[in-house]
Amino acid sequence: MKSVDDHTPVPHTGFGYDVHRLVPGRPLVLGGVTIAFDKGLEGHSDADVIVHAVCDALLGAAALGDIGKHFPNTDQRYRGISSLVLLAEVGRLVEAAGYALVNIDATLVMERPKILPHAPAMCAAIAGALGVPPGRISLKATTGEGMGFAGRGEGAAAYAVATIVHV
Ligand code: MG
């Protein structure tokens, strides 16, 4: 079959997945927004499960490895860091590799709280970290219907796809 040559701008799509445990005594940070809740996500950074999935989707689209390769959780520089800082660095890496963003679509799986009211602020925060228009970012949420770790409220999962194009 025919294959596109190296000068044809073709989309590259990457996929990201992340999961974090919900624990008492931590702020709940999702999509770069701190949400009032009685538990937060546990992790080395702020454990922003949405932003981590977005980082991995972008890195995957550019074949640049994953978030653990670039920001190891053994590195004290990243303890408690806002994941938006990591996302901004991911954006710089992907841009340095010659790519521009087409779009990002992410889905959070979490039983509660309801995050839909916060979705526009999350899209704005993610877009701001990347320096792209908020309309390039889509964020959706669903529950686990009471099933599995998300459904039991033990944690949250996030899935993301990112499409980029070489420019
Ligand atoms: Mg993570």
PDB file of C-alpha atoms and ligand atoms in Angstrom:
ATOM      1  CA  MET A   1       0.000   0.000   0.000  1.00  0.00           C
ATOM      2  CA  LYS A   2       1.015   3.617  -0.332  1.00  0.00           C
ATOM      3  CA  SER A   3       2.549   5.397   2.617  1.00  0.00           C
ATOM      4  CA  VAL A   4       2.629   9.167   3.090  1.00  0.00           C
ATOM      5  CA  ASP A   5       6.009  10.784   2.560  1.00  0.00           C
ATOM      6  CA  ASP A   6       7.842  12.710   5.262  1.00  0.00           C
ATOM      7  CA  HIS A   7       6.591  16.063   3.959  1.00  0.00           C
ATOM      8  CA  THR A   8       2.897  15.294   4.210  1.00  0.00           C
ATOM      9  CA  PRO A   9       1.446  16.787   7.409  1.00  0.00           C
ATOM     10  CA  VAL A  10      -0.288  13.858   9.033  1.00  0.00           C
ATOM     11  CA  PRO A  11      -1.908  13.799  12.461  1.00  0.00           C
ATOM     12  CA  HIS A  12      -0.181  11.904  15.259  1.00  0.00           C
ATOM     13  CA  THR A  13      -2.456  10.685  18.022  1.00  0.00           C
ATOM     14  CA  GLY A  14      -1.347   9.665  21.507  1.00  0.00           C
ATOM     15  CA  PHE A  15      -3.228   8.010  24.337  1.00  0.00           C
ATOM     16  CA  GLY A  16      -2.812   8.559  28.063  1.00  0.00           C
ATOM     17  CA  TYR A  17      -4.207   6.777  31.104  1.00  0.00           C
ATOM     18  CA  ASP A  18      -3.681   7.442  34.788  1.00  0.00           C
ATOM     19  CA  VAL A  19      -5.140   6.465  38.122  1.00  0.00           C
ATOM     20  CA  HIS A  20      -4.718   7.805  41.653  1.00  0.00           C
ATOM     21  CA  ARG A  21      -6.066   6.732  45.025  1.00  0.00           C
ATOM     22  CA  LEU A  22      -8.494   8.987  46.945  1.00  0.00           C
ATOM     23  CA  VAL A  23      -7.355   9.610  50.509  1.00  0.00           C
ATOM     24  CA  PRO A  24      -8.302  11.951  53.375  1.00  0.00           C
ATOM     25  CA  GLY A  25      -6.090  14.948  54.144  1.00  0.00           C
ATOM     26  CA  ARG A  26      -5.174  15.875  50.583  1.00  0.00           C
ATOM     27  CA  PRO A  27      -6.534  18.693  48.407  1.00  0.00           C
ATOM     28  CA  LEU A  28      -8.479  17.490  45.374  1.00  0.00           C
ATOM     29  CA  VAL A  29      -6.821  18.896  42.256  1.00  0.00           C
ATOM     30  CA  LEU A  30      -8.365  17.971  38.907  1.00  0.00           C
ATOM     31  CA  GLY A  31      -7.550  19.576  35.600  1.00  0.00           C
ATOM     32  CA  GLY A  32      -5.480  22.165  37.442  1.00  0.00           C
ATOM     33  CA  VAL A  33      -8.457  23.264  39.549  1.00  0.00           C
ATOM     34  CA  THR A  34      -8.676  22.723  43.323  1.00  0.00           C
ATOM     35  CA  ILE A  35     -12.152  21.441  44.223  1.00  0.00           C
ATOM     36  CA  ALA A  36     -13.694  21.480  47.703  1.00  0.00           C
ATOM     37  CA  PHE A  37     -14.080  17.830  48.786  1.00  0.00           C
ATOM     38  CA  ASP A  38     -13.393  15.724  51.861  1.00  0.00           C
ATOM     39  CA  LYS A  39     -10.659  13.692  50.132  1.00  0.00           C
ATOM     40  CA  GLY A  40      -7.895  14.272  47.600  1.00  0.00           C
ATOM     41  CA  LEU A  41      -5.758  12.217  45.279  1.00  0.00           C
ATOM     42  CA  GLU A  42      -2.595  10.643  46.646  1.00  0.00           C
ATOM     43  CA  GLY A  43       0.655  11.030  44.766  1.00  0.00           C
ATOM     44  CA  HIS A  44       4.161  12.473  44.584  1.00  0.00           C
ATOM     45  CA  SER A  45       2.993  15.623  42.795  1.00  0.00           C
ATOM     46  CA  ASP A  46      -0.470  17.123  43.287  1.00  0.00           C
ATOM     47  CA  ALA A  47      -1.702  13.826  41.765  1.00  0.00           C
ATOM     48  CA  ASP A  48      -3.821  15.594  39.148  1.00  0.00           C
ATOM     49  CA  VAL A  49      -5.009  12.480  37.354  1.00  0.00           C
ATOM     50  CA  ILE A  50      -6.505  14.390  34.400  1.00  0.00           C
ATOM     51  CA  VAL A  51      -3.373  16.412  33.701  1.00  0.00           C
ATOM     52  CA  HIS A  52      -1.193  13.302  34.019  1.00  0.00           C
ATOM     53  CA  ALA A  53      -3.285  11.488  31.409  1.00  0.00           C
ATOM     54  CA  VAL A  54      -3.067  14.550  29.152  1.00  0.00           C
ATOM     55  CA  CYS A  55       0.732  14.664  29.577  1.00  0.00           C
ATOM     56  CA  ASP A  56       1.036  11.015  28.561  1.00  0.00           C
ATOM     57  CA  ALA A  57      -1.267  11.501  25.572  1.00  0.00           C
ATOM     58  CA  LEU A  58       0.861  14.403  24.312  1.00  0.00           C
ATOM     59  CA  LEU A  59       4.151  12.602  24.936  1.00  0.00           C
ATOM     60  CA  GLY A  60       2.770   9.487  23.258  1.00  0.00           C
ATOM     61  CA  ALA A  61       1.641  11.419  20.193  1.00  0.00           C
ATOM     62  CA  ALA A  62       5.191  12.720  19.774  1.00  0.00           C
ATOM     63  CA  ALA A  63       6.776   9.344  20.701  1.00  0.00           C
ATOM     64  CA  LEU A  64       8.673  11.050  23.530  1.00  0.00           C
ATOM     65  CA  GLY A  65       8.173   8.436  26.236  1.00  0.00           C
ATOM     66  CA  ASP A  66       5.959   8.998  29.240  1.00  0.00           C
ATOM     67  CA  ILE A  67       5.530  11.229  32.263  1.00  0.00           C
ATOM     68  CA  GLY A  68       7.531   8.861  34.503  1.00  0.00           C
ATOM     69  CA  LYS A  69      10.520   9.109  32.173  1.00  0.00           C
ATOM     70  CA  HIS A  70      10.550  12.906  32.179  1.00  0.00           C
ATOM     71  CA  PHE A  71       9.454  13.543  35.780  1.00  0.00           C
ATOM     72  CA  PRO A  72      10.445  10.538  37.928  1.00  0.00           C
ATOM     73  CA  ASN A  73       8.583  10.329  41.247  1.00  0.00           C
ATOM     74  CA  THR A  74      11.929   9.707  42.934  1.00  0.00           C
ATOM     75  CA  ASP A  75      12.969  13.280  42.065  1.00  0.00           C
ATOM     76  CA  GLN A  76      12.386  15.585  45.038  1.00  0.00           C
ATOM     77  CA  ARG A  77      11.968  18.559  42.672  1.00  0.00           C
ATOM     78  CA  TYR A  78       8.539  17.204  41.755  1.00  0.00           C
ATOM     79  CA  ARG A  79       7.230  16.608  45.288  1.00  0.00           C
ATOM     80  CA  GLY A  80       3.909  18.410  45.661  1.00  0.00           C
ATOM     81  CA  ILE A  81       4.424  20.237  42.361  1.00  0.00           C
ATOM     82  CA  SER A  82       1.426  21.502  40.379  1.00  0.00           C
ATOM     83  CA  SER A  83       0.981  19.122  37.482  1.00  0.00           C
ATOM     84  CA  LEU A  84       0.264  22.159  35.304  1.00  0.00           C
ATOM     85  CA  VAL A  85       3.997  22.937  35.595  1.00  0.00           C
ATOM     86  CA  LEU A  86       4.756  19.456  34.262  1.00  0.00           C
ATOM     87  CA  LEU A  87       2.184  19.900  31.493  1.00  0.00           C
ATOM     88  CA  ALA A  88       3.766  23.192  30.433  1.00  0.00           C
ATOM     89  CA  GLU A  89       7.129  21.417  30.179  1.00  0.00           C
ATOM     90  CA  VAL A  90       5.518  18.602  28.159  1.00  0.00           C
ATOM     91  CA  GLY A  91       4.106  21.257  25.824  1.00  0.00           C
ATOM     92  CA  ARG A  92       7.599  22.702  25.364  1.00  0.00           C
ATOM     93  CA  LEU A  93       9.052  19.245  24.627  1.00  0.00           C
ATOM     94  CA  VAL A  94       6.372  18.440  22.049  1.00  0.00           C
ATOM     95  CA  GLU A  95       6.771  21.854  20.434  1.00  0.00           C
ATOM     96  CA  ALA A  96      10.574  21.450  20.364  1.00  0.00           C
ATOM     97  CA  ALA A  97      10.047  18.172  18.505  1.00  0.00           C
ATOM     98  CA  GLY A  98       8.284  20.193  15.807  1.00  0.00           C
ATOM     99  CA  TYR A  99       4.623  19.621  16.594  1.00  0.00           C
ATOM    100  CA  ALA A 100       1.551  21.817  17.016  1.00  0.00           C
ATOM    101  CA  LEU A 101      -1.571  20.799  18.883  1.00  0.00           C
ATOM    102  CA  VAL A 102      -4.735  19.839  17.024  1.00  0.00           C
ATOM    103  CA  ASN A 103      -6.863  18.861  20.029  1.00  0.00           C
ATOM    104  CA  ILE A 104      -7.029  17.027  23.337  1.00  0.00           C
ATOM    105  CA  ASP A 105     -10.020  15.044  24.602  1.00  0.00           C
ATOM    106  CA  ALA A 106     -10.060  13.627  28.134  1.00  0.00           C
ATOM    107  CA  THR A 107     -12.508  11.666  30.271  1.00  0.00           C
ATOM    108  CA  LEU A 108     -12.440  11.459  34.068  1.00  0.00           C
ATOM    109  CA  VAL A 109     -13.948   8.427  35.811  1.00  0.00           C
ATOM    110  CA  MET A 110     -14.878   9.342  39.378  1.00  0.00           C
ATOM    111  CA  GLU A 111     -17.953   8.703  41.495  1.00  0.00           C
ATOM    112  CA  ARG A 112     -18.096  12.079  43.174  1.00  0.00           C
ATOM    113  CA  PRO A 113     -17.911  15.051  43.462  1.00  0.00           C
ATOM    114  CA  LYS A 114     -19.580  16.227  40.282  1.00  0.00           C
ATOM    115  CA  ILE A 115     -16.939  17.945  38.220  1.00  0.00           C
ATOM    116  CA  LEU A 116     -19.003  19.153  35.258  1.00  0.00           C
ATOM    117  CA  PRO A 117     -19.412  22.654  36.777  1.00  0.00           C
ATOM    118  CA  HIS A 118     -15.613  22.889  36.934  1.00  0.00           C
ATOM    119  CA  ALA A 119     -14.973  21.614  33.388  1.00  0.00           C
ATOM    120  CA  PRO A 120     -14.681  25.061  31.725  1.00  0.00           C
ATOM    121  CA  ALA A 121     -12.135  26.176  34.340  1.00  0.00           C
ATOM    122  CA  MET A 122     -10.204  22.919  33.870  1.00  0.00           C
ATOM    123  CA  CYS A 123     -10.132  23.341  30.082  1.00  0.00           C
ATOM    124  CA  ALA A 124      -8.917  26.905  30.567  1.00  0.00           C
ATOM    125  CA  ALA A 125      -6.180  25.795  32.993  1.00  0.00           C
ATOM    126  CA  ILE A 126      -4.946  23.039  30.671  1.00  0.00           C
ATOM    127  CA  ALA A 127      -5.064  25.354  27.661  1.00  0.00           C
ATOM    128  CA  GLY A 128      -3.257  28.044  29.639  1.00  0.00           C
ATOM    129  CA  ALA A 129      -0.431  25.685  30.611  1.00  0.00           C
ATOM    130  CA  LEU A 130       0.015  24.688  26.977  1.00  0.00           C
ATOM    131  CA  GLY A 131      -0.497  28.170  25.540  1.00  0.00           C
ATOM    132  CA  VAL A 132      -3.318  27.060  23.238  1.00  0.00           C
ATOM    133  CA  PRO A 133      -6.934  28.258  22.883  1.00  0.00           C
ATOM    134  CA  PRO A 134      -9.358  26.604  25.364  1.00  0.00           C
ATOM    135  CA  GLY A 135     -11.470  25.397  22.435  1.00  0.00           C
ATOM    136  CA  ARG A 136      -8.705  22.894  21.632  1.00  0.00           C
ATOM    137  CA  ILE A 137      -9.358  21.108  24.931  1.00  0.00           C
ATOM    138  CA  SER A 138     -12.353  18.875  25.690  1.00  0.00           C
ATOM    139  CA  LEU A 139     -13.062  17.402  29.098  1.00  0.00           C
ATOM    140  CA  LYS A 140     -15.783  14.963  30.029  1.00  0.00           C
ATOM    141  CA  ALA A 141     -16.656  12.998  33.157  1.00  0.00           C
ATOM    142  CA  THR A 142     -18.495   9.835  34.027  1.00  0.00           C
ATOM    143  CA  THR A 143     -18.940   7.632  37.078  1.00  0.00           C
ATOM    144  CA  GLY A 144     -18.132   3.979  37.628  1.00  0.00           C
ATOM    145  CA  GLU A 145     -21.826   3.199  38.238  1.00  0.00           C
ATOM    146  CA  GLY A 146     -20.833   1.924  41.662  1.00  0.00           C
ATOM    147  CA  MET A 147     -18.520  -0.704  40.179  1.00  0.00           C
ATOM    148  CA  GLY A 148     -14.759  -1.082  40.505  1.00  0.00           C
ATOM    149  CA  PHE A 149     -12.326   1.177  42.387  1.00  0.00           C
ATOM    150  CA  ALA A 150     -13.764   4.372  40.881  1.00  0.00           C
ATOM    151  CA  GLY A 151     -17.323   3.285  41.546  1.00  0.00           C
ATOM    152  CA  ARG A 152     -16.496   2.515  45.184  1.00  0.00           C
ATOM    153  CA  GLY A 153     -14.909   5.944  45.585  1.00  0.00           C
ATOM    154  CA  GLU A 154     -11.442   4.473  46.199  1.00  0.00           C
ATOM    155  CA  GLY A 155      -9.825   6.502  43.443  1.00  0.00           C
ATOM    156  CA  ALA A 156     -10.143   8.213  40.120  1.00  0.00           C
ATOM    157  CA  ALA A 157      -9.054   7.295  36.613  1.00  0.00           C
ATOM    158  CA  ALA A 158      -8.548   9.483  33.588  1.00  0.00           C
ATOM    159  CA  TYR A 159      -8.171   8.747  29.904  1.00  0.00           C
ATOM    160  CA  ALA A 160      -6.954  11.225  27.303  1.00  0.00           C
ATOM    161  CA  VAL A 161      -6.181  11.361  23.615  1.00  0.00           C
ATOM    162  CA  ALA A 162      -4.113  14.094  22.018  1.00  0.00           C
ATOM    163  CA  THR A 163      -3.699  14.789  18.326  1.00  0.00           C
ATOM    164  CA  ILE A 164      -0.752  16.801  17.073  1.00  0.00           C
ATOM    165  CA  VAL A 165       0.609  17.617  13.645  1.00  0.00           C
ATOM    166  CA  HIS A 166       4.178  18.270  12.510  1.00  0.00           C
ATOM    167  CA  VAL A 167       4.529  21.849  11.358  1.00  0.00           C
TER     168      VAL A 167
HETATM  169 MG    MG B   1      -0.245  10.102  37.881  1.00  0.00          MG
END
